[in-house]
Structures are given as C-alpha cells and as structure tokens.
PDB file of C-alpha atoms in Angstrom:
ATOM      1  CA  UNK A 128       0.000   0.000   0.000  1.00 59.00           C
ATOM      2  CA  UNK A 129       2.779   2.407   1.094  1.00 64.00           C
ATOM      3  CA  UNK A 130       4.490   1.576  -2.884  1.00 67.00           C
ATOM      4  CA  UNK A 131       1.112   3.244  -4.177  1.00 73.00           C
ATOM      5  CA  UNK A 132       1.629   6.437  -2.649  1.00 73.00           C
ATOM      6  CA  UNK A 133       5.226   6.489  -2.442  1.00 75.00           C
ATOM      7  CA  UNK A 134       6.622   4.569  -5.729  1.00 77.00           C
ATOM      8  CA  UNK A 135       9.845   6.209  -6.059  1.00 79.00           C
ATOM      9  CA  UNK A 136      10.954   4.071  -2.500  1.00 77.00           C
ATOM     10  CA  UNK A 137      10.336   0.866  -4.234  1.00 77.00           C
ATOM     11  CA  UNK A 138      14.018   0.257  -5.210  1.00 81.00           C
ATOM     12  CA  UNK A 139      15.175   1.503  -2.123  1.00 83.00           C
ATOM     13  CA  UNK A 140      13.286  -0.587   0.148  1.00 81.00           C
ATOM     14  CA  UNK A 141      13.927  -3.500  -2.628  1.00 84.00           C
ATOM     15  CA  UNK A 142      17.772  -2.456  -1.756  1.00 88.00           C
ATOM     16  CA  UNK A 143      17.187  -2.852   1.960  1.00 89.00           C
ATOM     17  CA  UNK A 144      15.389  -6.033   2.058  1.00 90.00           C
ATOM     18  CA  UNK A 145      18.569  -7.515  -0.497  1.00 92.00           C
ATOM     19  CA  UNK A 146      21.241  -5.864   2.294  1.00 93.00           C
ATOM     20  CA  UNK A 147      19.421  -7.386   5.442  1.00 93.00           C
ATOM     21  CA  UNK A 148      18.764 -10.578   3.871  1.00 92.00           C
ATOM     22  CA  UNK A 149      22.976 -10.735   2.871  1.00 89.00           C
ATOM     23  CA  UNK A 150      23.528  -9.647   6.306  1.00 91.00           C
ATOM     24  CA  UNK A 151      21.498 -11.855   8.463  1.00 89.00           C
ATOM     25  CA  UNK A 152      23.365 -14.626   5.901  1.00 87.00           C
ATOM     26  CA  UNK A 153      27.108 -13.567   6.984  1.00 90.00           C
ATOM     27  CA  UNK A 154      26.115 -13.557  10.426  1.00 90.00           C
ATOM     28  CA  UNK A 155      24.254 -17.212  10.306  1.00 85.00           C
ATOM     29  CA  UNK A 156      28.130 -17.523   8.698  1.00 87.00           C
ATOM     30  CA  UNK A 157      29.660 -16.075  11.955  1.00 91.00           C
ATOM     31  CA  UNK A 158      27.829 -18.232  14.504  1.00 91.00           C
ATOM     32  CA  UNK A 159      28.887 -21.230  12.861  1.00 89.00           C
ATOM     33  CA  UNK A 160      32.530 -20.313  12.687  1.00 90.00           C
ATOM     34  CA  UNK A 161      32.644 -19.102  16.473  1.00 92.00           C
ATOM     35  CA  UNK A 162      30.977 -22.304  17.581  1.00 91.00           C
ATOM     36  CA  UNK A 163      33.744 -24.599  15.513  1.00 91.00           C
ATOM     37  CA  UNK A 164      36.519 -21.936  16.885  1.00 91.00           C
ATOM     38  CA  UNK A 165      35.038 -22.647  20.452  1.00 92.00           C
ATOM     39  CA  UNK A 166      35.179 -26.784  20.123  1.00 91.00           C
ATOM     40  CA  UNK A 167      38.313 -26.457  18.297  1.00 90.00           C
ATOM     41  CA  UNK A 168      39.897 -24.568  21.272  1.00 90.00           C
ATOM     42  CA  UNK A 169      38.597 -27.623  23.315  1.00 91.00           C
ATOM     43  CA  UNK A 170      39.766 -30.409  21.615  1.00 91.00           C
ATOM     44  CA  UNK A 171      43.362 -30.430  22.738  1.00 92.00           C
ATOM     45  CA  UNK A 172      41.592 -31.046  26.495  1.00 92.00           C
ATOM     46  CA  UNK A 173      39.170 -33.350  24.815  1.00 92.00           C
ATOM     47  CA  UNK A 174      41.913 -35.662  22.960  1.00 93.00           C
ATOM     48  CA  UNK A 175      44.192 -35.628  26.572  1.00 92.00           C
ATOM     49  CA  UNK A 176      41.159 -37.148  28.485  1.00 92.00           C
ATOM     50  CA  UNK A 177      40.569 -39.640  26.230  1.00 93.00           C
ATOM     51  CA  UNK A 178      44.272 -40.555  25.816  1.00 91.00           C
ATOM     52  CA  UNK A 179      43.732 -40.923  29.890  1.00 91.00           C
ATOM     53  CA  UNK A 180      40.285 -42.586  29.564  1.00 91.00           C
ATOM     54  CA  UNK A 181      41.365 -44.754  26.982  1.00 90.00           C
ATOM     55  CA  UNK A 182      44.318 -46.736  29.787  1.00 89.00           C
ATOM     56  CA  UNK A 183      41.063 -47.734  32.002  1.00 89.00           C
ATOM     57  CA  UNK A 184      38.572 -48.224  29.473  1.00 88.00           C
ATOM     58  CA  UNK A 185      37.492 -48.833  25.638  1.00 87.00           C
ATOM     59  CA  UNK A 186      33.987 -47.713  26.273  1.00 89.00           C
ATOM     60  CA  UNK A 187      33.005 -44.741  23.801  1.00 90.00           C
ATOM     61  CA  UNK A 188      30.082 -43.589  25.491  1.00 90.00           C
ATOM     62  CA  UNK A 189      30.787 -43.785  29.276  1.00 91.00           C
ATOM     63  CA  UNK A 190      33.898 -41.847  27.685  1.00 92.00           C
ATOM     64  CA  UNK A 191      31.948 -38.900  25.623  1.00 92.00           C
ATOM     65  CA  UNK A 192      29.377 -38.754  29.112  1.00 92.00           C
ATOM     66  CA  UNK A 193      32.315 -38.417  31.336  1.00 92.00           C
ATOM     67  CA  UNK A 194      33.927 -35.445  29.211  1.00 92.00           C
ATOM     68  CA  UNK A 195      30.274 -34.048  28.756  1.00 91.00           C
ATOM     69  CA  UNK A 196      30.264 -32.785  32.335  1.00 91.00           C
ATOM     70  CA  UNK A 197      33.179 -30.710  32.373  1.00 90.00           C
ATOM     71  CA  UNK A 198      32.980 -29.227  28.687  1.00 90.00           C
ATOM     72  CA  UNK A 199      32.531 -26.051  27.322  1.00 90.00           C
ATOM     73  CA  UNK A 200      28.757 -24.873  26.371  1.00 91.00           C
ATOM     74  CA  UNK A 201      29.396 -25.367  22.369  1.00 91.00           C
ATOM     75  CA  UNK A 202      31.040 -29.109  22.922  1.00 91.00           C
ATOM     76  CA  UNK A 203      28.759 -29.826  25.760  1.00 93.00           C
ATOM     77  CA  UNK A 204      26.108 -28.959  23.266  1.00 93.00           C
ATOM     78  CA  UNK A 205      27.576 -31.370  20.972  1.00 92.00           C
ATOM     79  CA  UNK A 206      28.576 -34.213  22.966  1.00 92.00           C
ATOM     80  CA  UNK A 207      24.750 -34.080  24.073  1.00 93.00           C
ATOM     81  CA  UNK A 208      23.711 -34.527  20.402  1.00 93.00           C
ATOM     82  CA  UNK A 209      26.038 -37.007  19.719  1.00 92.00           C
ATOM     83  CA  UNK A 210      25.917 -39.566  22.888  1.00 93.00           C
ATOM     84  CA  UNK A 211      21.435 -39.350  22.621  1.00 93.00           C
ATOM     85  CA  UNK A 212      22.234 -40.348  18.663  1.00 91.00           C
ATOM     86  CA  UNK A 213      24.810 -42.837  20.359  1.00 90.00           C
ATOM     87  CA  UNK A 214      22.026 -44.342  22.631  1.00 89.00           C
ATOM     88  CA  UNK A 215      19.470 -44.561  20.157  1.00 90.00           C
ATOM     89  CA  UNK A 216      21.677 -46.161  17.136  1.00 85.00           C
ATOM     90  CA  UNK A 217      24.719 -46.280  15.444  1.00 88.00           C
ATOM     91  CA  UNK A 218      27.697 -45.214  17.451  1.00 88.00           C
ATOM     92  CA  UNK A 219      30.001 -45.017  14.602  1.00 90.00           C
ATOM     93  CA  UNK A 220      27.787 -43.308  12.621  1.00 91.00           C
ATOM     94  CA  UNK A 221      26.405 -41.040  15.524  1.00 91.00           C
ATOM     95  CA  UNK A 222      29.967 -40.268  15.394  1.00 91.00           C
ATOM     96  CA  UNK A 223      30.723 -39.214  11.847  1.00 92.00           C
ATOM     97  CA  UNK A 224      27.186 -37.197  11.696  1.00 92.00           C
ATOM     98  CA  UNK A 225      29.050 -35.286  14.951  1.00 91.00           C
ATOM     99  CA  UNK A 226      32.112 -35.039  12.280  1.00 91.00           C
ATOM    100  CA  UNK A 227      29.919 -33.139   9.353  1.00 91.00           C
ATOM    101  CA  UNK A 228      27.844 -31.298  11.972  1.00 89.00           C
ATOM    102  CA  UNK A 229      30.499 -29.079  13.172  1.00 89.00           C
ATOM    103  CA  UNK A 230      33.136 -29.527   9.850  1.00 87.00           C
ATOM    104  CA  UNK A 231      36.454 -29.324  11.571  1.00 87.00           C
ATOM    105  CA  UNK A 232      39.783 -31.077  10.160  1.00 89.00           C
ATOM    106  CA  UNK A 233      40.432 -31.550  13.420  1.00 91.00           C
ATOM    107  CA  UNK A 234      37.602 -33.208  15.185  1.00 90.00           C
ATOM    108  CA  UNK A 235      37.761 -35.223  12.020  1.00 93.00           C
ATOM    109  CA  UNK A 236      41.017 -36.564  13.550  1.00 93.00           C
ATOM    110  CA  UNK A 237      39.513 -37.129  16.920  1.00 93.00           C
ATOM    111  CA  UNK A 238      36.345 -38.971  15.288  1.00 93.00           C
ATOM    112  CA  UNK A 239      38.396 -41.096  13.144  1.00 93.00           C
ATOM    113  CA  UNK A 240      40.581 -42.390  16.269  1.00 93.00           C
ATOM    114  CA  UNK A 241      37.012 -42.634  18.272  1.00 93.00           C
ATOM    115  CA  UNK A 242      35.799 -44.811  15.262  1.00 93.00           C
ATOM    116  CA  UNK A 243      39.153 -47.209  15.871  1.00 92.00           C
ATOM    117  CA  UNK A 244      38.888 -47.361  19.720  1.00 91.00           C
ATOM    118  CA  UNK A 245      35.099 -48.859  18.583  1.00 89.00           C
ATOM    119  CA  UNK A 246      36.443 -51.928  16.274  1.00 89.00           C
ATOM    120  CA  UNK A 247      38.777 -52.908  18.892  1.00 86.00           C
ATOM    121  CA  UNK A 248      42.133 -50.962  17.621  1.00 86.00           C
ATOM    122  CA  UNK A 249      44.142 -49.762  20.827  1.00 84.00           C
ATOM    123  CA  UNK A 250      43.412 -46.237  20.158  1.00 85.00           C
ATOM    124  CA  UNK A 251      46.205 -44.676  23.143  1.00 89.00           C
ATOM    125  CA  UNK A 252      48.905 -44.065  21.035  1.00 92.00           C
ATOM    126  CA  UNK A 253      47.402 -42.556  18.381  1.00 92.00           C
ATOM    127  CA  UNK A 254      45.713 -40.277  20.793  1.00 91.00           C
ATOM    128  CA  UNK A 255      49.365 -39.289  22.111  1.00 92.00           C
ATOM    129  CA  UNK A 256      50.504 -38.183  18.527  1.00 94.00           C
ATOM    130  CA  UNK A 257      46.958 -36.512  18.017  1.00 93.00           C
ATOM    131  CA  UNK A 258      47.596 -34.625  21.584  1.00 92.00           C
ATOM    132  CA  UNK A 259      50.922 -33.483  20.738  1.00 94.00           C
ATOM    133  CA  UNK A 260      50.219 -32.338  17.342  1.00 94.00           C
ATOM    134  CA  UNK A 261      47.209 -30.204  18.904  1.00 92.00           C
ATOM    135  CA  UNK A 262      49.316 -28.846  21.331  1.00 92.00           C
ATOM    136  CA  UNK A 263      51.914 -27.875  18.757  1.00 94.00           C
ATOM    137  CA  UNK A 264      48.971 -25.908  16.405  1.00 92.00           C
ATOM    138  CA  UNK A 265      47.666 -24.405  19.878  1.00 90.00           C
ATOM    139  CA  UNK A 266      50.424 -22.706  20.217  1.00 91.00           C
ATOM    140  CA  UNK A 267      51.329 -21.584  16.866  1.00 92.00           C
ATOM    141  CA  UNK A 268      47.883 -20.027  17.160  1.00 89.00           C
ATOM    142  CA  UNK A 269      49.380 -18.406  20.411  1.00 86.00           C
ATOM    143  CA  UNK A 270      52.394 -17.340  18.837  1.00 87.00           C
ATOM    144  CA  UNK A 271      50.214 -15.486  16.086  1.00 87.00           C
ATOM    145  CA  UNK A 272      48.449 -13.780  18.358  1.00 83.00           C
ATOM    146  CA  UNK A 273      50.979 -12.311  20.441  1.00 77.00           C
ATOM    147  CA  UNK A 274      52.370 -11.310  16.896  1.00 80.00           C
ATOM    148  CA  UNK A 275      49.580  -9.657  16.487  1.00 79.00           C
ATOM    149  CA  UNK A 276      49.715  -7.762  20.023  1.00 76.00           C
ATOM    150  CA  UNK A 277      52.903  -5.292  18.889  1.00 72.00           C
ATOM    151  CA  UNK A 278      51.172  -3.632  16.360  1.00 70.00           C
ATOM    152  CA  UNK A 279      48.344  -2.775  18.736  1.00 70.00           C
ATOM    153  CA  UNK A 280      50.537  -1.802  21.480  1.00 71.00           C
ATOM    154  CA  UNK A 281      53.050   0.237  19.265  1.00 75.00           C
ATOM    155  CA  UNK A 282      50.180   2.494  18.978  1.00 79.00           C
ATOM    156  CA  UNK A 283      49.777   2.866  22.151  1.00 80.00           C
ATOM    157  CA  UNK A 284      53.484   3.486  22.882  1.00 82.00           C
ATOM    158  CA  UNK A 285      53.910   6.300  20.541  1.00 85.00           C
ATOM    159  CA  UNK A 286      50.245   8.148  21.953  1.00 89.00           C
ATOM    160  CA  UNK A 287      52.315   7.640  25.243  1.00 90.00           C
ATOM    161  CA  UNK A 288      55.641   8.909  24.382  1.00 91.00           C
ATOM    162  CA  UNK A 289      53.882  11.768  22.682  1.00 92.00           C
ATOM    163  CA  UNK A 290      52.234  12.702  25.983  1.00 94.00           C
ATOM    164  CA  UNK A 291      55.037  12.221  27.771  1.00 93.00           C
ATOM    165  CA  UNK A 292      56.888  14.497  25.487  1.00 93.00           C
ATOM    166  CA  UNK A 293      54.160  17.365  25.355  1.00 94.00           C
ATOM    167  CA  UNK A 294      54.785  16.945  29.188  1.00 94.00           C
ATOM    168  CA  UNK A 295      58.258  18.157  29.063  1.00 92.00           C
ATOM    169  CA  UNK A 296      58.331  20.163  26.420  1.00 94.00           C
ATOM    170  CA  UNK A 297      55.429  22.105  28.062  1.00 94.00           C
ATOM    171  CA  UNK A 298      57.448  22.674  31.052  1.00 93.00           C
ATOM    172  CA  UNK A 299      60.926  23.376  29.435  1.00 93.00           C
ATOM    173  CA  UNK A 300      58.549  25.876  27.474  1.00 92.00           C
ATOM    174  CA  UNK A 301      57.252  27.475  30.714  1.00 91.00           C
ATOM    175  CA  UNK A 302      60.905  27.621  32.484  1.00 91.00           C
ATOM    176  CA  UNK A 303      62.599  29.338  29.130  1.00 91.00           C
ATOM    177  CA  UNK A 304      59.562  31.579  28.878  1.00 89.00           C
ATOM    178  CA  UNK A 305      59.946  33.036  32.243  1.00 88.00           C
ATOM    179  CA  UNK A 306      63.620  33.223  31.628  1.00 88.00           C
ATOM    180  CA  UNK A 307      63.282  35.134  28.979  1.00 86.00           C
ATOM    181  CA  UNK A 308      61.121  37.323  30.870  1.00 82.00           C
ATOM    182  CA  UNK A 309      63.823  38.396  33.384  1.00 82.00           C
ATOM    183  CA  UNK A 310      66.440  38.644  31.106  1.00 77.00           C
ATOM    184  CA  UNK A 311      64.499  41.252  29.213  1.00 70.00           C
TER     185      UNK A 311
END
C-alpha cells in the first residue's frame, strides 16, 4: 500500500530487504565459525582425556558422558547430540554425523581415532601423537596472536611517548619563557 503512494521508494526498500537478507546470511556464517573456533579450542583437552580414559577403558560412550560434564557450552552442546544419537543407534555413525555437523579437520582426527577405539584398535597411542600435534597448532595459534599484540601496542606506545613528550616540552617551554622574561 505504502508503494502506491510512495513509488519512487520501491528500489530503495527492494535495496534494503537484499542488504538485510545478505547480512542476516554472513552472520548465520559467523555463529557457525565461532561455535567450531570454540570446540576447536577444546579439543586439545578433549583428545588428553581420552588418551587418559582410553588406559582404564574402551567404552566410547561412558567416555563422551564423562567429558560431557566438564565441557565447554558449544562441545557440551555437541557431545549431548552425539551420545542421545549414540544411545538410540549407530555409534560409529552417531559419530561421523558429529564429524559433518560441526566440519572441523580436526575433530575429524579425533572422530576417526574414536571410530578405531570402537572396532577394537588400541586407540592410546594414536591419541598421544593426536595430543601433541594439537598442542603444537595451539600454540602456533598463540604465537600469532601475540604477533599480532605489537602492532596494537606500538600504537599505544607512541600516543604515550607523545604525551610524555608534550609533558616536558610544556614545562621546558614554561621555564625558558619566564627566563626570557627576566632577562628582558
């Protein structure tokens, strides 16, 4: 009704409706990637207590339901998913669905070792190369951020060694002023 009366806004409301659709679509994007950033942070905890688990028992589940309880929100989320689709079916493929649900290279890893421990293979040292190799890329990620830190704090620096210089300079300014004024 409004286009009736108002017909030269049809192409800009047109252009809105395109930008919020785009937008809401990048941010659907967003939430994805922070949740696999979130379990991917996780994992190196998650692969160590199943290397642990794995010296006491073989058991998948009781394994998944004892990490469950200390996890973070995303992989507790997960892990809640995964061990109901455990209970109810498949465990292996309760496990891969877990796999394509949250897309990760890395979880990949961990599933595919999970998947072993399940037809019998003594999954421990694999788990011990997995753990190591997630430490290592934990803290490369470190290391890039800290690289990342200088540039922020150089900024920083130079707004404090500029007020640290209009500091002095104001004062040697005031002292040569009033030096001038008793010399003249």
């Amino acid at each position: 009704p409004a286009l009736l009366i108002f017909p030269i806004l049809a192409p800009v409301i047109v252009f809105l409706a395109v930008a919020v659709y785009f937008k809401e679509q990048k941010r659907a994007d967003e939430i994805v990637q922070q949740r696999r950033e979130e379990i991917e942070a996780e994992l190196p905890r998650f692969v160590n207590t199943i290397e642990q688990e794995l010296r006491a028992s073989r058991d998948v589940l009781n394994i998944l339901k004892s990490y469950q309880r200390n996890a973070g929100h995303a992989m507790k989320r997960e892990l809640e998913i995964t061990i109901a689709d455990m209970a109810s079916g498949n465990e292996e493929n309760a496990l891969t669905r877990m796999e394509s649900r949250i897309g990760s290279t890395m979880l990949s890893d961990v599933v595919r070792g999970l998947i072993s421990v399940k037809r019998g293979d003594n999954g421990i040292m694999y788990f011990q190369m997995l753990s190591m190799t997630f430490k290592q890329l934990e803290l490369q990620k470190l290391k890039l951020e800290a690289m990342k830190q200088p540039g922020k704090m150089r900024k920083y620096s130079f707004m404090l060694l500029g007020c640290f210089l209009l500091m002095y300079l104001g004062v040697l300014g005031y002292v040569v002023l009033e030096a001038f004024g008793e010399l003249f």
